[in-house]
PDB file of C-alpha atoms and ligand atoms in Angstrom:
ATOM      1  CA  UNK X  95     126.521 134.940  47.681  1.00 65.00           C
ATOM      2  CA  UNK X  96     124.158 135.840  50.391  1.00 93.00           C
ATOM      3  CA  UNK X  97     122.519 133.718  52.317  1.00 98.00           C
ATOM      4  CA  UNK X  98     120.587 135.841  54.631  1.00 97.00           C
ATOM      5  CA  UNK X  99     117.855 135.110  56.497  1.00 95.00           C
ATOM      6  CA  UNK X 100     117.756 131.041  55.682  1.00 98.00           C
ATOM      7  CA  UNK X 101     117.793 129.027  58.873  1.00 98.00           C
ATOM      8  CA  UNK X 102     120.153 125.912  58.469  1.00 98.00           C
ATOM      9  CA  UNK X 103     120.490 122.583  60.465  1.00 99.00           C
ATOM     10  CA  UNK X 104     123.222 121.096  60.576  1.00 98.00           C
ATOM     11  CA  UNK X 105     123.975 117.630  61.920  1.00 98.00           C
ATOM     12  CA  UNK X 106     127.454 116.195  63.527  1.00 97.00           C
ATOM     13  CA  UNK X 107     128.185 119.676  63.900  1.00 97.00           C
ATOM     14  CA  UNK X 108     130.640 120.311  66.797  1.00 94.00           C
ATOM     15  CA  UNK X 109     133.805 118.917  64.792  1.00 93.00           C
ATOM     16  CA  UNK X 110     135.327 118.322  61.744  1.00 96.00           C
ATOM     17  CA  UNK X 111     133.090 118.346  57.829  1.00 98.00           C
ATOM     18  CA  UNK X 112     130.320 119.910  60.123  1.00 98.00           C
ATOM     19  CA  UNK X 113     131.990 122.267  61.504  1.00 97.00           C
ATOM     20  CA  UNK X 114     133.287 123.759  58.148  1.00 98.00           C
ATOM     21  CA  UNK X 115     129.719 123.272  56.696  1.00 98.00           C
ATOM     22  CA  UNK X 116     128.677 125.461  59.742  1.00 98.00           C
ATOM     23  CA  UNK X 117     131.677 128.277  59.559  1.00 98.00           C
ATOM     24  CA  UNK X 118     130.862 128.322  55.884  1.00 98.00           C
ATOM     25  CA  UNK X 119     127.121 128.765  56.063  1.00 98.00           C
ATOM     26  CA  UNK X 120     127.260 131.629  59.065  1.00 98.00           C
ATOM     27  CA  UNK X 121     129.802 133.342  56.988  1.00 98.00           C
ATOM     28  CA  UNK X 122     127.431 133.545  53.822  1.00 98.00           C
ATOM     29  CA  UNK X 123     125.057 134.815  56.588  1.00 98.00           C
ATOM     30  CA  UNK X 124     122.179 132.065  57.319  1.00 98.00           C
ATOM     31  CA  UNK X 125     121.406 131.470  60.982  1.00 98.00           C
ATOM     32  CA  UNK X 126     122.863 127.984  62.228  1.00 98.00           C
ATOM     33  CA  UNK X 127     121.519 125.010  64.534  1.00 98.00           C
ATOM     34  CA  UNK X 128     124.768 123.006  65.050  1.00 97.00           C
ATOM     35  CA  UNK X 129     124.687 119.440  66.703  1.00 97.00           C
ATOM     36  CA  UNK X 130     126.929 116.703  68.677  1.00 95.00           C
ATOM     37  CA  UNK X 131     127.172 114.519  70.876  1.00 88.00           C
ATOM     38  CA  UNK X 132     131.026 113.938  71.829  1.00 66.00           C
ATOM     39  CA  UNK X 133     131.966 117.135  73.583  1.00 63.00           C
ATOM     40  CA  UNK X 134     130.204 118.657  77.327  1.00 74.00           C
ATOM     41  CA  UNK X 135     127.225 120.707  76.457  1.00 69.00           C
ATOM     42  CA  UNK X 136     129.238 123.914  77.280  1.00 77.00           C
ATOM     43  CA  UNK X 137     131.498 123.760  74.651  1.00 82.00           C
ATOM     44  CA  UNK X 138     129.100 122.715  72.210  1.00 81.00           C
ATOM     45  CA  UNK X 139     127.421 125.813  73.433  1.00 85.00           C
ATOM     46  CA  UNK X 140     130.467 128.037  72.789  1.00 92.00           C
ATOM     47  CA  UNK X 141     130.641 127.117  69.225  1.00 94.00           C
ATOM     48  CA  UNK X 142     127.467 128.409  68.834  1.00 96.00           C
ATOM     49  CA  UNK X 143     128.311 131.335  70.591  1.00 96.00           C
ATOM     50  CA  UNK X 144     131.667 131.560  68.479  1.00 96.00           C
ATOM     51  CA  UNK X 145     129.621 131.292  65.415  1.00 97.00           C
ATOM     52  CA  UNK X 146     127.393 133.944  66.344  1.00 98.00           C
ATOM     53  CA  UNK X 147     129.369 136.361  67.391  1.00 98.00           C
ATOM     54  CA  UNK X 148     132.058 135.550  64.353  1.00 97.00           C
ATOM     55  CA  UNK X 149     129.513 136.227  61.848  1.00 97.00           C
ATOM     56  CA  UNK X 150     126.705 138.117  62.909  1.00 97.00           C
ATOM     57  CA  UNK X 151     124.159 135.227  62.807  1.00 98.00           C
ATOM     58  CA  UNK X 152     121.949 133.734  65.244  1.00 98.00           C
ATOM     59  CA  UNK X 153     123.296 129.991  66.346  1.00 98.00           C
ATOM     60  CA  UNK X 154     121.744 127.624  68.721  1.00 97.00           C
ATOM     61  CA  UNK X 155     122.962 124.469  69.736  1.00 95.00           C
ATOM     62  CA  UNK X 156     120.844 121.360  69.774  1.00 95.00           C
ATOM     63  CA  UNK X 157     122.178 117.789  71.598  1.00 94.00           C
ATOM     64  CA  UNK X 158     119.763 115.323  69.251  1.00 96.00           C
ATOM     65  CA  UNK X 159     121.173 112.125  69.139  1.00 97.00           C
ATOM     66  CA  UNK X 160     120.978 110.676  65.642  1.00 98.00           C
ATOM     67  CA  UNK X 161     119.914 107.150  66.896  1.00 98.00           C
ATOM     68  CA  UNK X 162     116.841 108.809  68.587  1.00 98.00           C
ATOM     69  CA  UNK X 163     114.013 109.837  65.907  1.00 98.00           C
ATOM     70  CA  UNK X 164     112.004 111.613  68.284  1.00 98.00           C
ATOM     71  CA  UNK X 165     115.665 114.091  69.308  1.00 98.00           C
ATOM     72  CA  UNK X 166     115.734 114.575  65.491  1.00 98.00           C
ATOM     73  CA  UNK X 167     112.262 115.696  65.301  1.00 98.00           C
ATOM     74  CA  UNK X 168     112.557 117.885  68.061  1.00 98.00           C
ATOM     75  CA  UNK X 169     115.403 119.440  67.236  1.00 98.00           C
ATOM     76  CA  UNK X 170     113.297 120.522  63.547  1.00 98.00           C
ATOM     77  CA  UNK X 171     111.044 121.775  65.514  1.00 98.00           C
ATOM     78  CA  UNK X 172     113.532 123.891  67.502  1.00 98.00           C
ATOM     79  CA  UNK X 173     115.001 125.167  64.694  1.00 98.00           C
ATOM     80  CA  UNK X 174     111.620 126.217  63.325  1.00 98.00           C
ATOM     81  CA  UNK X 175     110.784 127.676  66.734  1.00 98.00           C
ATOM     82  CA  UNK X 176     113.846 129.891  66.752  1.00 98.00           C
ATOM     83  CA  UNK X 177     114.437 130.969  63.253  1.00 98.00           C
ATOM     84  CA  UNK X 178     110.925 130.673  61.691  1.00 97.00           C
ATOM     85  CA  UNK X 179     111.824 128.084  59.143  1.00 96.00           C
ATOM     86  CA  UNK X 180     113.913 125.522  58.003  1.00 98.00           C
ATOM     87  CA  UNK X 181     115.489 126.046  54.888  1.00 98.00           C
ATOM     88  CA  UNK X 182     118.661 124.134  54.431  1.00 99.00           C
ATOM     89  CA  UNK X 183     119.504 120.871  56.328  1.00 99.00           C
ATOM     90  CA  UNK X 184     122.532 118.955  56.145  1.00 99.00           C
ATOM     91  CA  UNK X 185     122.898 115.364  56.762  1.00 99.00           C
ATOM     92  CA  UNK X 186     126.373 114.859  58.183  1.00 98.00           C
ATOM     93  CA  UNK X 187     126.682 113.175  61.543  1.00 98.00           C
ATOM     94  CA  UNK X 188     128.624 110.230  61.050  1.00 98.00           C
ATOM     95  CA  UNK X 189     130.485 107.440  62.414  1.00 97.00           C
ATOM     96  CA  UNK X 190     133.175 104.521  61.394  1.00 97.00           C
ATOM     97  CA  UNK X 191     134.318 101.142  62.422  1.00 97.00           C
ATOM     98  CA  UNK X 192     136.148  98.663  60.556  1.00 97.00           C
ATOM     99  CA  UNK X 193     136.269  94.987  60.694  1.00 97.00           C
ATOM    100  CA  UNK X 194     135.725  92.085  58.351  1.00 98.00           C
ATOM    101  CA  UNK X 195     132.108  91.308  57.654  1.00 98.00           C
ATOM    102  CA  UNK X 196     131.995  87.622  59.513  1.00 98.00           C
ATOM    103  CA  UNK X 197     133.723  89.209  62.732  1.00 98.00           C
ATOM    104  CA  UNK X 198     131.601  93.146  62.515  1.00 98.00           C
ATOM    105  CA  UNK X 199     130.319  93.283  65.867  1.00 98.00           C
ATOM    106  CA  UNK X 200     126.258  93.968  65.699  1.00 98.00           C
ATOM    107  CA  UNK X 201     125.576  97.030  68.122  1.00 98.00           C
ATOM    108  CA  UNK X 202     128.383  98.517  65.393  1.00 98.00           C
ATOM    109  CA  UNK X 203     126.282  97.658  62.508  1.00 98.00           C
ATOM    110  CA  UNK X 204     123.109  99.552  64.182  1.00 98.00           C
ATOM    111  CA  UNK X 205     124.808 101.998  65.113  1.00 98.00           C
ATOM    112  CA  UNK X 206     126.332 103.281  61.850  1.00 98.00           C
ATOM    113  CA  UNK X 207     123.062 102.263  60.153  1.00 99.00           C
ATOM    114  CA  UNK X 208     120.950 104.710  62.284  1.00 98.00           C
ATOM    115  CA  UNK X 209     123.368 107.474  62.328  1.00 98.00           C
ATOM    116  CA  UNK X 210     124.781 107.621  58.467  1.00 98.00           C
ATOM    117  CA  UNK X 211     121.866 106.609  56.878  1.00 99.00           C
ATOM    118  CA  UNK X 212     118.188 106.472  59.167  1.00 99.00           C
ATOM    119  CA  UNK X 213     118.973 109.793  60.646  1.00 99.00           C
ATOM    120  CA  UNK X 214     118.701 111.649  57.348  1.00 99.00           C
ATOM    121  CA  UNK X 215     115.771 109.778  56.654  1.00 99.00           C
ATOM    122  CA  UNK X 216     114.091 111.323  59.685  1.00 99.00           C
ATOM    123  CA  UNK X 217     115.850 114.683  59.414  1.00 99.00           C
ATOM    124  CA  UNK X 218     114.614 115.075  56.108  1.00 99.00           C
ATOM    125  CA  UNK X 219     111.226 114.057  56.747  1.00 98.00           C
ATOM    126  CA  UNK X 220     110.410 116.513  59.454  1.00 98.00           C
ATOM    127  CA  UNK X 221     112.194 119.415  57.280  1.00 98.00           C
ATOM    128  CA  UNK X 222     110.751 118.997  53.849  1.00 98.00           C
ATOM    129  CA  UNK X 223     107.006 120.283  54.820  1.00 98.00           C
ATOM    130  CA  UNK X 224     108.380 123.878  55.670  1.00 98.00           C
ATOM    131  CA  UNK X 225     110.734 123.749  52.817  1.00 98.00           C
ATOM    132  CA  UNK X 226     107.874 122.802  50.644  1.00 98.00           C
ATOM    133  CA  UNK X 227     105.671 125.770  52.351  1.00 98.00           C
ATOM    134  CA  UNK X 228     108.351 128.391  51.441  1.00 97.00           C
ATOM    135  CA  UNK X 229     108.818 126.767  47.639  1.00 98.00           C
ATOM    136  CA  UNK X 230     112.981 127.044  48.646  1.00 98.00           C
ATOM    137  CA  UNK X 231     115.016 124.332  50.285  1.00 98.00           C
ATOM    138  CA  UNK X 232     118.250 123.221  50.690  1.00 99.00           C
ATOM    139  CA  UNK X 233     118.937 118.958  51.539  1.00 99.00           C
ATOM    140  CA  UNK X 234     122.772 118.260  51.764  1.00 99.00           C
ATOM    141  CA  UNK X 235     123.893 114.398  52.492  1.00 99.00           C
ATOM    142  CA  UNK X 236     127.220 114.022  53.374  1.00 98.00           C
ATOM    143  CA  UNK X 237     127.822 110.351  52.057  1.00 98.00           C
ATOM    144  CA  UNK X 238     131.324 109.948  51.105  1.00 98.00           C
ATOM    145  CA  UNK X 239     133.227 107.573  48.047  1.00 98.00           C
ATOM    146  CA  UNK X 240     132.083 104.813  50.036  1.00 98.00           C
ATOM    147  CA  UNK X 241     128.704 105.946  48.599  1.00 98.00           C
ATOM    148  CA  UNK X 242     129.689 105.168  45.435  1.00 98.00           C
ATOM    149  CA  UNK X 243     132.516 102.547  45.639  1.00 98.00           C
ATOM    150  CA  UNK X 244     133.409 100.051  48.698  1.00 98.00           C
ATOM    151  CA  UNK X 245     136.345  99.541  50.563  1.00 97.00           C
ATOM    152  CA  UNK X 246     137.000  95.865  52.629  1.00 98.00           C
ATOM    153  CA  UNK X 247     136.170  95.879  56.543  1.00 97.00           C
ATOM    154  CA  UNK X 248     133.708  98.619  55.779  1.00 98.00           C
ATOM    155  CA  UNK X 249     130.708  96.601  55.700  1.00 98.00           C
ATOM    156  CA  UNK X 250     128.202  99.073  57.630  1.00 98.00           C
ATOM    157  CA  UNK X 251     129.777 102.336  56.349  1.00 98.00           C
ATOM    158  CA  UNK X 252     129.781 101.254  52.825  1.00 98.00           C
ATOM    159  CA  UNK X 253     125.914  99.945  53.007  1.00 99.00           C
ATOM    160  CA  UNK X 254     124.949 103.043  54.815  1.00 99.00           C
ATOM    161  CA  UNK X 255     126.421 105.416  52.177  1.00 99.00           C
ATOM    162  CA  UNK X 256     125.454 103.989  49.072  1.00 99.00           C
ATOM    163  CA  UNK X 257     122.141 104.266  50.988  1.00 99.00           C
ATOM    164  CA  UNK X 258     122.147 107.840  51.426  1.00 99.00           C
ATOM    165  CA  UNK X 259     122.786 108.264  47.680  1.00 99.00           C
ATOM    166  CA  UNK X 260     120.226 106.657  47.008  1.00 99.00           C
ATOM    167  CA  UNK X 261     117.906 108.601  49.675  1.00 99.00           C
ATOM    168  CA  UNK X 262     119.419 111.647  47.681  1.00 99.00           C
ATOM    169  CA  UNK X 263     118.189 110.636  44.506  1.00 99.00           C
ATOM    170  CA  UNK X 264     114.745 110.085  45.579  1.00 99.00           C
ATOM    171  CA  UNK X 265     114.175 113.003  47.505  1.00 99.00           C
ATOM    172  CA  UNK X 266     115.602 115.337  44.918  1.00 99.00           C
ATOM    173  CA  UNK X 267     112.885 113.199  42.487  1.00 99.00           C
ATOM    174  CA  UNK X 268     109.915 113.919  44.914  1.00 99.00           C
ATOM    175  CA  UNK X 269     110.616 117.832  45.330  1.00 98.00           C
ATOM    176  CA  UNK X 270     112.043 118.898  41.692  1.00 98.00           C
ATOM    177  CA  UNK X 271     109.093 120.826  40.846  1.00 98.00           C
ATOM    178  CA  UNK X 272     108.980 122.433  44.637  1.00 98.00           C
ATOM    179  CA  UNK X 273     112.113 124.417  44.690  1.00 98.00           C
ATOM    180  CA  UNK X 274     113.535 122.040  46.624  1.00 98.00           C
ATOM    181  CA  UNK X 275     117.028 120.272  45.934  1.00 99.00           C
ATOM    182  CA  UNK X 276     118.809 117.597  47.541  1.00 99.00           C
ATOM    183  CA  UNK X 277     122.222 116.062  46.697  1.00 99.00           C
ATOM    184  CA  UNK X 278     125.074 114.775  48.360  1.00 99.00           C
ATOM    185  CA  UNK X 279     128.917 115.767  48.690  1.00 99.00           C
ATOM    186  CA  UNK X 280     131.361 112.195  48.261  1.00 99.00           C
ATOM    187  CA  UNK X 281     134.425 113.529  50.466  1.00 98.00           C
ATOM    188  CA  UNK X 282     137.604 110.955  49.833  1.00 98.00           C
ATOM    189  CA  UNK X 283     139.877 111.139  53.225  1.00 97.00           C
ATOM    190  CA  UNK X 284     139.345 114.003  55.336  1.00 97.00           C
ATOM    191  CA  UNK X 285     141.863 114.716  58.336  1.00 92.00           C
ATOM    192  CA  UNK X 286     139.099 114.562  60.956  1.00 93.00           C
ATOM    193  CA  UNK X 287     138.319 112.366  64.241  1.00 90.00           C
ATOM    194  CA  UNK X 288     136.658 110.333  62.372  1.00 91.00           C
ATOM    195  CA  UNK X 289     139.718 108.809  60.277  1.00 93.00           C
ATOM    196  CA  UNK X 290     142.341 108.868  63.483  1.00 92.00           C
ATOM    197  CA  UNK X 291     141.381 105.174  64.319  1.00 92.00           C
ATOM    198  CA  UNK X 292     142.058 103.960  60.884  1.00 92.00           C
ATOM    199  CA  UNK X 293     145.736 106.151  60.773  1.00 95.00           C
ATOM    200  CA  UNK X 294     146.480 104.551  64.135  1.00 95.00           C
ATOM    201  CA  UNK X 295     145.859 100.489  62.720  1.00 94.00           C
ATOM    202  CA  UNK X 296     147.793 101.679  59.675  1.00 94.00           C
ATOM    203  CA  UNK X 297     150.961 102.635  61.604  1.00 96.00           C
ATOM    204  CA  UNK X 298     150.638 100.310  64.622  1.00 96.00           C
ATOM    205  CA  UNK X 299     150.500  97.014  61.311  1.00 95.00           C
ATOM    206  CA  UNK X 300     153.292  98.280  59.453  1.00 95.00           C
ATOM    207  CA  UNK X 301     155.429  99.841  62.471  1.00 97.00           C
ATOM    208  CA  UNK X 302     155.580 103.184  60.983  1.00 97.00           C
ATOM    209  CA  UNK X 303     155.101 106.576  62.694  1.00 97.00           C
ATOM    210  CA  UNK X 304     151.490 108.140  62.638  1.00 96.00           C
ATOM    211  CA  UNK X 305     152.349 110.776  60.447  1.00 95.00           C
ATOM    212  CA  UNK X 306     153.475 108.412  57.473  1.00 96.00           C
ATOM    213  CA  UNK X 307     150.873 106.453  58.484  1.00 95.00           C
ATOM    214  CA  UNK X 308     148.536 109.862  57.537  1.00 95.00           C
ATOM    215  CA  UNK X 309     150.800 109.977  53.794  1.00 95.00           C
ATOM    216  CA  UNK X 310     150.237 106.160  53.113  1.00 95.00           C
ATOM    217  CA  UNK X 311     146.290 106.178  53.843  1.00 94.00           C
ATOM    218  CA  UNK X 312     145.704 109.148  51.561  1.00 96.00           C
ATOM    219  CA  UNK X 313     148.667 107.668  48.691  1.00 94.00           C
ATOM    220  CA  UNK X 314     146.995 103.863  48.982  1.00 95.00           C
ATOM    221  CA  UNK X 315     143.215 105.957  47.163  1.00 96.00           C
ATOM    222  CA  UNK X 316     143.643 108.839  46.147  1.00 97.00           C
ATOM    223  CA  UNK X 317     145.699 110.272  43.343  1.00 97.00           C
ATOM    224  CA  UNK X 318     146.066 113.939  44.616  1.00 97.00           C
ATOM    225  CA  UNK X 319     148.363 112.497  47.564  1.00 96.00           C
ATOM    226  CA  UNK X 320     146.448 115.383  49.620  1.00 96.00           C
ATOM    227  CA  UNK X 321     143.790 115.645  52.099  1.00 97.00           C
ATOM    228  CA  UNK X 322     140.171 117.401  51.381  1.00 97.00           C
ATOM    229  CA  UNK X 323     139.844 120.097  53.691  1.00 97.00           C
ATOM    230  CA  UNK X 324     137.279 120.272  55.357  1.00 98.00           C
ATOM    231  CA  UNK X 325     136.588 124.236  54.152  1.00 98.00           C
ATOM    232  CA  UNK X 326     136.695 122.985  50.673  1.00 98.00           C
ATOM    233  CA  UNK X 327     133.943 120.935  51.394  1.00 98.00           C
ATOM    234  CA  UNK X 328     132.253 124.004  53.409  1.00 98.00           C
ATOM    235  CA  UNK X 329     132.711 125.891  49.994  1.00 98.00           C
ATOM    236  CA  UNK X 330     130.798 123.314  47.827  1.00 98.00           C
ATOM    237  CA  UNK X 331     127.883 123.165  50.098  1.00 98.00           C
ATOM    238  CA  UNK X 332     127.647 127.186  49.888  1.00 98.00           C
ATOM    239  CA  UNK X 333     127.584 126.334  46.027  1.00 98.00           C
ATOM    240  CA  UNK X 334     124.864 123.986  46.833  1.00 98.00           C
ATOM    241  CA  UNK X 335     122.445 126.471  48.347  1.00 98.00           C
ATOM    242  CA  UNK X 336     123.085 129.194  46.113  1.00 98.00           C
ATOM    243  CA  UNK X 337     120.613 129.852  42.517  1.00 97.00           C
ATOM    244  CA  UNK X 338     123.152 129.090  40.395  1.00 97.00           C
ATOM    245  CA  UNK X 339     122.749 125.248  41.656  1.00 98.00           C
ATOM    246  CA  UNK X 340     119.401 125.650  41.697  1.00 98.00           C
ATOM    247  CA  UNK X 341     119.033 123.271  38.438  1.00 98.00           C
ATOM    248  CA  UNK X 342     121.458 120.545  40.621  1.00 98.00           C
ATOM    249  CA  UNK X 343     119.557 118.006  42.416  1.00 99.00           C
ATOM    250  CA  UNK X 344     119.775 114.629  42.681  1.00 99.00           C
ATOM    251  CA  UNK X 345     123.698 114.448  42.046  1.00 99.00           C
ATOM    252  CA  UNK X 346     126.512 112.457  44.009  1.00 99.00           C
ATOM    253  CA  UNK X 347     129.313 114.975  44.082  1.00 98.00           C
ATOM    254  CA  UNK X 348     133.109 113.672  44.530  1.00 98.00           C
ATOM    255  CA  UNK X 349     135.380 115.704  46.350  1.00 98.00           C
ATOM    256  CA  UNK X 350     137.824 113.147  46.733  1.00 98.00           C
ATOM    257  CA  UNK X 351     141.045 114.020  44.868  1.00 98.00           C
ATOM    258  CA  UNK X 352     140.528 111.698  41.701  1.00 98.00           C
ATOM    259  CA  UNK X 353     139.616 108.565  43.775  1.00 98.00           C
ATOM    260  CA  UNK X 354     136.703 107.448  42.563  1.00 98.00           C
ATOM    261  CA  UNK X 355     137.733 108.321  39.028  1.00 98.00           C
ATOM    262  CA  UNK X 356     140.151 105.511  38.883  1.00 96.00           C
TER     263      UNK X 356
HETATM  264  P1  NAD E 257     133.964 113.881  63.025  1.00 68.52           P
HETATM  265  O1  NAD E 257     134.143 112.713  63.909  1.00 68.52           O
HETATM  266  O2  NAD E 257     134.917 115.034  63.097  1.00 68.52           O
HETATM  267  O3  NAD E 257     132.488 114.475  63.150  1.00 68.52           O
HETATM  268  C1  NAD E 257     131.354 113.670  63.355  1.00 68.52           C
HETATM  269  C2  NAD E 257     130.262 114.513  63.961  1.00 68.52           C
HETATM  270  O4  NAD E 257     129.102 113.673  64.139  1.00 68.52           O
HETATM  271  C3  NAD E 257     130.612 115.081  65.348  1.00 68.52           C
HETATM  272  O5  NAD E 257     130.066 116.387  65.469  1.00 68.52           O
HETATM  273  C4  NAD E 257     129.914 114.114  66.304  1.00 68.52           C
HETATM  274  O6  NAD E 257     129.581 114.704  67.547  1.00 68.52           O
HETATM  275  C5  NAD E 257     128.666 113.811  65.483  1.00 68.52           C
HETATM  276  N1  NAD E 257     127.977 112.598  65.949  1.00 68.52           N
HETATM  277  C6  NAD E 257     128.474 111.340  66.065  1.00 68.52           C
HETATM  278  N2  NAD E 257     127.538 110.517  66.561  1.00 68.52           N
HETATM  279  C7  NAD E 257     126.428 111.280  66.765  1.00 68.52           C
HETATM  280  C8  NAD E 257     125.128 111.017  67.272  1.00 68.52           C
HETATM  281  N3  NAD E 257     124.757 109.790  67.704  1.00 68.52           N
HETATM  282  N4  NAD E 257     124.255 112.044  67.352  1.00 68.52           N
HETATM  283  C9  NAD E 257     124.610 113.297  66.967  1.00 68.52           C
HETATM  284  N5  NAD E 257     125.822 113.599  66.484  1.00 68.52           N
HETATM  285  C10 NAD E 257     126.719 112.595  66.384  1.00 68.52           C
HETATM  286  O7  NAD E 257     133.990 113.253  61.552  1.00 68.52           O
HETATM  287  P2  NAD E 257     133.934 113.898  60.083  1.00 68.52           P
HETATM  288  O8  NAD E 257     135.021 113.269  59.316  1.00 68.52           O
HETATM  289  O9  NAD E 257     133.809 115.358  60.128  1.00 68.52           O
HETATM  290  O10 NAD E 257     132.568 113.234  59.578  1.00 68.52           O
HETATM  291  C11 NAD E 257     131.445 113.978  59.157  1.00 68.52           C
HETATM  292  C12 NAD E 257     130.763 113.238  58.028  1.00 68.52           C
HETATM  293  O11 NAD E 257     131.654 113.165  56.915  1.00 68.52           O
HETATM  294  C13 NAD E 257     130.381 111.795  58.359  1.00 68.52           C
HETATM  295  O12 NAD E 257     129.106 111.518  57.842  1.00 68.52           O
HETATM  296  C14 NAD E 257     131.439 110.990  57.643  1.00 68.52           C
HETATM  297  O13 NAD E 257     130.991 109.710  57.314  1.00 68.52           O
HETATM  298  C15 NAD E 257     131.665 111.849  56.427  1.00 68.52           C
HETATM  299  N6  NAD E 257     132.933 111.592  55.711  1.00 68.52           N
HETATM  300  C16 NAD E 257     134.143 111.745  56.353  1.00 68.52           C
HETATM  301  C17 NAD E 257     135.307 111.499  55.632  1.00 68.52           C
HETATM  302  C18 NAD E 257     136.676 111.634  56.244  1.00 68.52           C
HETATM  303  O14 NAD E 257     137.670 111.224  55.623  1.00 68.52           O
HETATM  304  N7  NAD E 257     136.810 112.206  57.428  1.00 68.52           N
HETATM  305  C19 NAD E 257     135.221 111.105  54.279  1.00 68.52           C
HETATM  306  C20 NAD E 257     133.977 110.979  53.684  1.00 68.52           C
HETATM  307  C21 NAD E 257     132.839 111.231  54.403  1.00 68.52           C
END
């Protein structure tokens, strides 16, 4: 499947889900804006330069922060400035924190609000005109299980997701007669940065050692006893942007081991 010539953005980019979406898009061939904010600008810069030179594709790297509208906007308009278009965007930066609802500390609840759920919202909004141009695009969410069931102490996360399914749905409603598609990927437990915090309070509460900490996390949800990795999830959004998915839009898509089927 060749994906040649389409210009992708990708947020949250620099580690992790992104990254794989990003390794897995270059290597079907489209050109790649990846994104970040946790690591120094010069190594976000060398894994667009890695990505490049891995797979013969133009990469660029963008620094938008995903509470800022005006960085997301600008960094559309980058990617439109370098590679002409933009024709597949996914939604992916993301962050976590976990505490009971009474005690969830406010900045925290803004915070994951803007970043899981607003920045698609703005994202999307600047990309869908030159999808809509070229009759072709590509919108990805990644939401996660906690888009379609909740979890306790996950007040914001949980909120935001489901929220992002439902942005899916009514994107993919507004641009189903444009060529356009938009769906999101459900990942259950992914071994990223994002989960270390929550393997950490697992093993530091029941005095165990961080790597059965890791086994009892994934056990406690979901059936497979096994991680997602993150390629897998690279693989699905190559599916995603390919014809034969052209007909799938509007769809919440599990990857999560049988969790969710329980
Ligand atoms: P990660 O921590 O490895 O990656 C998060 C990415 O988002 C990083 O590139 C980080 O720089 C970026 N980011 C964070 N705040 C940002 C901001 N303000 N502006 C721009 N970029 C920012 O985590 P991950 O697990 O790869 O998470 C990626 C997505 O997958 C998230 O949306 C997350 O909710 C979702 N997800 C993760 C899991 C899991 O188990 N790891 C499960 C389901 C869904």
């Amino acid at each position: 499947m060749s994906l040649q010539g389409k210009a992708a953005v990708i947020t949250g980019s620099t580690s992790g889900i992104g990254l794989a979406i990003a390794e897995a898009l270059a290597a079907a061939g489209a050109n790649v804006l990846v994104n970040g904010l946790v690591a120094s600008p010069a190594d976000d810069e060398a894994i667009a330069d890695s990505l490049a030179r891995k797979h013969g594709v133009k990469a660029i790297f963008h620094g938008a922060d995903m509470r800022q509208p005006a960085q997301i906007a600008a960094m559309i308009d980058q990617a439109v400035e370098t590679f002409g278009s933009v024709d597949i965007l996914v939604n992916n930066a993301g962050i976590q924190h976990t505490a009971p609802t009474e005690e969830f500390p406010l900045e925290q609840w803004d915070a994951i609000i803007a970043i899981n759920l607003s920045a698609a919202f703005h994202a999307s909004r600047a990309a869908l005109p030159h999808m809509q141009r070229r009759g072709w695009g590509r919108i990805i969410n990644t939401a996660s299980v906690h888009g379609l069931v909740a979890s306790v102490h996950k007040a914001a996360y949980v909120a935001a997701k489901h929220g992002l399914v439902g942005l899916t749905k009514v994107i993919a409603l507004e641009n189903a007669d444009k060529g356009v598609t938009c769906n999101a990927i459900c990942p259950g437990w992914v071994d990223t940065p994002l989960i270390q915090q929550q393997i950490k309070d697992l093993a530091t509460r029941e005095n165990i050692s961080l790597d059965e900490g890791r086994r009892r996390l994934v056990g406690a949800k979901q059936p497979s006893q096994s991680f997602v990795q993150p390629e897998q999830i690279g693989a699905l959004a190559v599916f995603l942007c390919s014809e034969a998915a052209s007909q799938l839009t509007g769809a919440a898509l599990p990857i999560d081991g049988g969790w969710t089927a329980q």
